Amino acid sequence: GAGVSQSPSNKVTEKGKDVELRCDPISGHTALYWYRQSLGQGLEFLIYFQGNSAPDKSGLPSDRFSAERTGGSVSTLTIQRTQQEDSAVYLCASSPRGTGGGKLFFGSGTQLSVL
Amino acid sequence: GDSVTQMEGPVTLSEEAFLTINCTYTATGYPSLFWYVQYPGEGLQLLLKATKADDKGSNKGFEATYRKETTSFHLEKGSVQVSDSAVYFCALSGGLAQGAQKLVFGQGTRLTINP
């Protein structure tokens, strides 16, 4: 399909391990977002890319979290030395441009469980 | 910074009941307002939006009016169906605060409709 694709759909890891989460946005969408959805919580903004640059990374919770985007397409969110509080659904979304007046297209998310 | 507050759930109604989910926002400037819906097992999708004061967004029988004077964007539906059971998120973007390109979400309201 032509939607936003995220992988893996589920990831179980041990505390202290590093994980990488991948997002393939809709082709041609220049804006890409990462959000986190914890149990019982709303959607927490993590980082926003326009092309390959990240003008807003204000939501990254700590320096254990990083993200990159290459070729204006695929993005990877990396969490180093995972902690139990990192357990959540990580959502990726893309849009043709910034969200002012536009809408985001979301992937189905990666369920991360840190044991 | 910009923020969204929505009515706490869960909300349980009978089929054909009238639905209101309250949403208020805090933002500088003139944000766009959105309602997103997350059906069980699916990703978030845009339900409706309004981009300026007094605009009414509508879709699938749902409506919401952008009220600048009360900084509100309440979601309503005259007669709900079992298939409307989902989590509903109010969101804004495009305020003048730093990071205006991202969507700021409320905490979500879980709606269950009983037959």
Short mmCIF file of C-alpha atoms in Angstrom, two decimals:
data_model
loop_
_atom_site.label_atom_id
_atom_site.label_comp_id
_atom_site.label_asym_id
_atom_site.label_seq_id
_atom_site.Cartn_x
_atom_site.Cartn_y
_atom_site.Cartn_z
CA GLY A 1 0.00 0.00 0.00
CA ALA A 2 0.95 3.67 -0.16
CA GLY A 3 0.58 4.48 3.54
CA VAL A 4 3.14 5.17 6.25
CA SER A 5 4.96 1.97 7.11
CA GLN A 6 6.63 1.28 10.45
CA SER A 7 8.80 -1.62 11.49
CA PRO A 8 8.91 -3.65 13.53
CA SER A 9 5.29 -3.66 14.62
CA ASN A 10 6.32 -5.12 17.98
CA LYS A 11 9.66 -5.05 19.76
CA VAL A 12 10.48 -6.65 23.08
CA THR A 13 13.86 -5.81 24.52
CA GLU A 14 15.78 -6.01 27.74
CA LYS A 15 16.56 -3.00 29.86
CA GLY A 16 19.86 -1.48 28.83
CA LYS A 17 19.75 -2.63 25.21
CA ASP A 18 19.60 -0.28 22.23
CA VAL A 19 16.69 -0.36 19.78
CA GLU A 20 16.06 1.09 16.34
CA LEU A 21 12.61 1.86 15.02
CA ARG A 22 12.04 2.51 11.34
CA CYS A 23 9.56 4.66 9.48
CA ASP A 24 8.87 4.75 5.74
CA PRO A 25 6.74 7.82 5.00
CA ILE A 26 4.39 8.27 2.09
CA SER A 27 6.40 8.95 -1.05
CA GLY A 28 6.83 12.68 -1.68
CA HIS A 29 5.93 13.76 1.85
CA THR A 30 8.58 16.18 3.02
CA ALA A 31 7.47 16.41 6.66
CA LEU A 32 7.92 13.51 9.07
CA TYR A 33 7.01 13.29 12.74
CA TRP A 34 7.64 10.91 15.60
CA TYR A 35 5.20 10.69 18.51
CA ARG A 36 4.98 8.44 21.55
CA GLN A 37 1.76 7.08 22.99
CA SER A 38 2.05 5.65 26.47
CA LEU A 39 -0.69 3.64 28.18
CA GLY A 40 -3.35 6.01 29.41
CA GLN A 41 -1.52 9.03 28.02
CA GLY A 42 -2.04 11.19 25.00
CA LEU A 43 0.32 11.55 22.09
CA GLU A 44 3.64 13.03 23.07
CA PHE A 45 5.56 14.83 20.33
CA LEU A 46 9.17 13.71 19.96
CA ILE A 47 10.71 15.21 16.80
CA TYR A 48 9.81 16.78 13.46
CA PHE A 49 11.76 16.55 10.20
CA GLN A 50 11.44 18.78 7.16
CA GLY A 51 13.43 17.00 4.52
CA ASN A 52 16.52 15.63 6.24
CA SER A 53 16.80 18.35 8.86
CA ALA A 54 15.07 18.43 12.23
CA PRO A 55 13.95 21.98 13.03
CA ASP A 56 12.11 20.80 16.13
CA LYS A 57 13.49 18.08 18.35
CA SER A 58 12.14 19.60 21.52
CA GLY A 59 10.18 16.51 22.52
CA LEU A 60 13.03 14.03 22.75
CA PRO A 61 12.92 13.00 26.43
CA SER A 62 16.66 12.54 26.97
CA ASP A 63 19.96 12.22 25.15
CA ARG A 64 19.32 8.47 24.93
CA PHE A 65 16.87 9.28 22.15
CA SER A 66 18.00 10.28 18.67
CA ALA A 67 16.57 10.25 15.19
CA GLU A 68 17.77 10.73 11.68
CA ARG A 69 16.27 10.92 8.25
CA THR A 70 18.07 10.17 5.03
CA GLY A 71 17.27 10.94 1.42
CA GLY A 72 14.25 12.90 2.55
CA SER A 73 12.53 9.58 3.09
CA VAL A 74 13.20 6.83 5.64
CA SER A 75 13.65 7.81 9.27
CA THR A 76 15.12 5.85 12.16
CA LEU A 77 14.42 6.53 15.83
CA THR A 78 17.12 5.11 18.09
CA ILE A 79 16.78 4.59 21.82
CA GLN A 80 19.99 3.76 23.62
CA ARG A 81 20.22 1.96 26.96
CA THR A 82 16.46 1.42 27.07
CA GLN A 83 14.59 1.84 30.33
CA GLN A 84 11.24 0.41 31.39
CA GLU A 85 9.66 3.85 31.16
CA ASP A 86 10.47 3.84 27.43
CA SER A 87 7.76 1.21 26.92
CA ALA A 88 5.13 2.76 24.67
CA VAL A 89 3.75 2.80 21.15
CA TYR A 90 5.99 4.88 18.89
CA LEU A 91 4.06 6.47 16.06
CA CYS A 92 5.39 7.96 12.88
CA ALA A 93 3.44 10.33 10.66
CA SER A 94 4.12 12.20 7.46
CA SER A 95 2.55 15.04 5.55
CA PRO A 96 3.18 16.78 2.24
CA ARG A 97 4.46 19.81 4.13
CA GLY A 98 4.18 21.26 7.63
CA THR A 99 0.93 20.82 9.48
CA GLY A 100 -0.37 24.36 9.25
CA GLY A 101 -3.77 23.62 7.75
CA GLY A 102 -2.70 20.19 6.58
CA LYS A 103 -3.21 16.72 7.99
CA LEU A 104 -0.89 14.01 9.16
CA PHE A 105 -0.92 10.46 7.88
CA PHE A 106 -0.04 8.04 10.65
CA GLY A 107 1.53 4.62 10.59
CA SER A 108 0.26 1.80 12.78
CA GLY A 109 3.10 2.24 15.23
CA THR A 110 5.76 0.14 16.91
CA GLN A 111 4.82 -1.33 20.27
CA LEU A 112 8.00 -1.25 22.35
CA SER A 113 8.17 -3.29 25.53
CA VAL A 114 11.23 -2.98 27.76
CA LEU A 115 11.54 -5.82 30.27
CA GLY B 1 3.42 26.70 25.12
CA ASP B 2 0.45 25.52 23.14
CA SER B 3 -1.75 22.92 24.79
CA VAL B 4 -5.01 21.01 24.37
CA THR B 5 -7.29 19.80 27.14
CA GLN B 6 -10.09 17.38 26.42
CA MET B 7 -12.75 15.75 28.47
CA GLU B 8 -11.58 12.75 30.39
CA GLY B 9 -12.94 9.40 29.51
CA PRO B 10 -13.94 6.78 29.22
CA VAL B 11 -17.33 7.75 27.86
CA THR B 12 -19.99 5.07 27.48
CA LEU B 13 -23.23 5.72 25.63
CA SER B 14 -26.09 3.76 24.16
CA GLU B 15 -26.62 3.61 20.42
CA GLU B 16 -28.45 6.64 19.00
CA ALA B 17 -27.49 8.83 21.96
CA PHE B 18 -26.18 12.37 21.49
CA LEU B 19 -22.43 12.76 21.87
CA THR B 20 -20.34 15.69 23.03
CA ILE B 21 -16.63 15.47 23.74
CA ASN B 22 -15.27 18.74 25.07
CA CYS B 23 -11.99 20.22 23.90
CA THR B 24 -10.38 23.50 24.85
CA TYR B 25 -7.05 24.88 23.77
CA THR B 26 -4.38 27.38 24.70
CA ALA B 27 -2.37 28.90 21.87
CA THR B 28 -0.95 32.17 20.71
CA GLY B 29 -1.87 33.31 17.25
CA TYR B 30 -4.43 31.52 15.11
CA PRO B 31 -4.01 27.76 15.21
CA SER B 32 -5.78 25.18 13.08
CA LEU B 33 -7.83 22.67 15.05
CA PHE B 34 -8.34 18.98 14.40
CA TRP B 35 -10.11 15.90 15.64
CA TYR B 36 -8.34 12.59 15.03
CA VAL B 37 -9.85 9.16 15.65
CA GLN B 38 -8.18 5.86 16.45
CA TYR B 39 -10.41 2.85 15.83
CA PRO B 40 -9.49 -0.42 17.57
CA GLY B 41 -6.45 -1.96 15.93
CA GLU B 42 -5.99 0.90 13.48
CA GLY B 43 -3.77 3.95 13.17
CA LEU B 44 -4.86 7.50 13.87
CA GLN B 45 -6.75 9.18 11.09
CA LEU B 46 -8.05 12.66 10.60
CA LEU B 47 -11.77 12.97 11.34
CA LEU B 48 -12.32 16.68 10.72
CA LYS B 49 -10.62 20.04 10.93
CA ALA B 50 -11.23 23.79 11.04
CA THR B 51 -8.66 26.40 10.13
CA LYS B 52 -10.19 29.67 11.32
CA ALA B 53 -12.62 31.06 13.82
CA ASP B 54 -16.30 30.12 13.32
CA ASP B 55 -15.41 27.42 10.78
CA LYS B 56 -17.30 24.17 11.24
CA GLY B 57 -15.59 20.91 10.40
CA SER B 58 -17.77 17.92 9.65
CA ASN B 59 -17.37 14.30 8.61
CA LYS B 60 -19.26 11.02 9.12
CA GLY B 61 -22.01 12.83 11.04
CA PHE B 62 -19.54 14.42 13.45
CA GLU B 63 -19.23 18.20 13.74
CA ALA B 64 -17.02 20.66 15.60
CA THR B 65 -17.04 24.46 15.49
CA TYR B 66 -13.93 26.58 16.04
CA ARG B 67 -14.90 29.00 18.83
CA LYS B 68 -12.20 31.58 19.37
CA GLU B 69 -14.08 33.42 22.10
CA THR B 70 -14.22 30.30 24.27
CA THR B 71 -11.05 28.68 22.83
CA SER B 72 -13.03 25.51 22.25
CA PHE B 73 -13.55 22.89 19.55
CA HIS B 74 -16.11 20.49 20.99
CA LEU B 75 -16.92 17.34 19.01
CA GLU B 76 -20.61 16.46 18.57
CA LYS B 77 -22.70 13.80 16.90
CA GLY B 78 -26.45 13.63 16.99
CA SER B 79 -26.87 9.84 16.97
CA VAL B 80 -23.93 7.58 17.67
CA GLN B 81 -23.47 4.06 16.38
CA VAL B 82 -21.59 1.07 17.75
CA SER B 83 -19.04 1.59 14.96
CA ASP B 84 -18.14 4.99 16.47
CA SER B 85 -16.44 3.25 19.39
CA ALA B 86 -12.86 4.53 19.30
CA VAL B 87 -10.42 6.90 20.95
CA TYR B 88 -10.85 10.53 19.90
CA PHE B 89 -8.03 13.07 20.03
CA CYS B 90 -8.34 16.84 19.78
CA ALA B 91 -5.27 18.61 18.36
CA LEU B 92 -3.97 21.95 17.20
CA SER B 93 -1.21 23.22 14.99
CA GLY B 94 0.10 26.43 13.59
CA GLY B 95 0.06 28.61 16.69
CA LEU B 96 2.82 31.16 17.08
CA ALA B 97 4.63 29.23 19.79
CA GLN B 98 7.95 27.67 18.97
CA GLY B 99 7.45 24.50 17.00
CA ALA B 100 4.30 25.62 15.27
CA GLN B 101 4.66 22.96 12.59
CA LYS B 102 3.87 20.09 14.90
CA LEU B 103 0.48 18.86 16.05
CA VAL B 104 -0.18 19.21 19.77
CA PHE B 105 -2.62 16.56 20.97
CA GLY B 106 -4.96 16.25 23.90
CA GLN B 107 -4.87 13.14 26.04
CA GLY B 108 -7.60 11.33 24.11
CA THR B 109 -11.11 10.26 25.07
CA ARG B 110 -12.13 6.63 24.80
CA LEU B 111 -15.70 6.27 23.58
CA THR B 112 -17.68 3.04 23.84
CA ILE B 113 -21.12 2.71 22.28
CA ASN B 114 -23.32 -0.12 23.49
CA PRO B 115 -26.07 -1.59 21.27
#
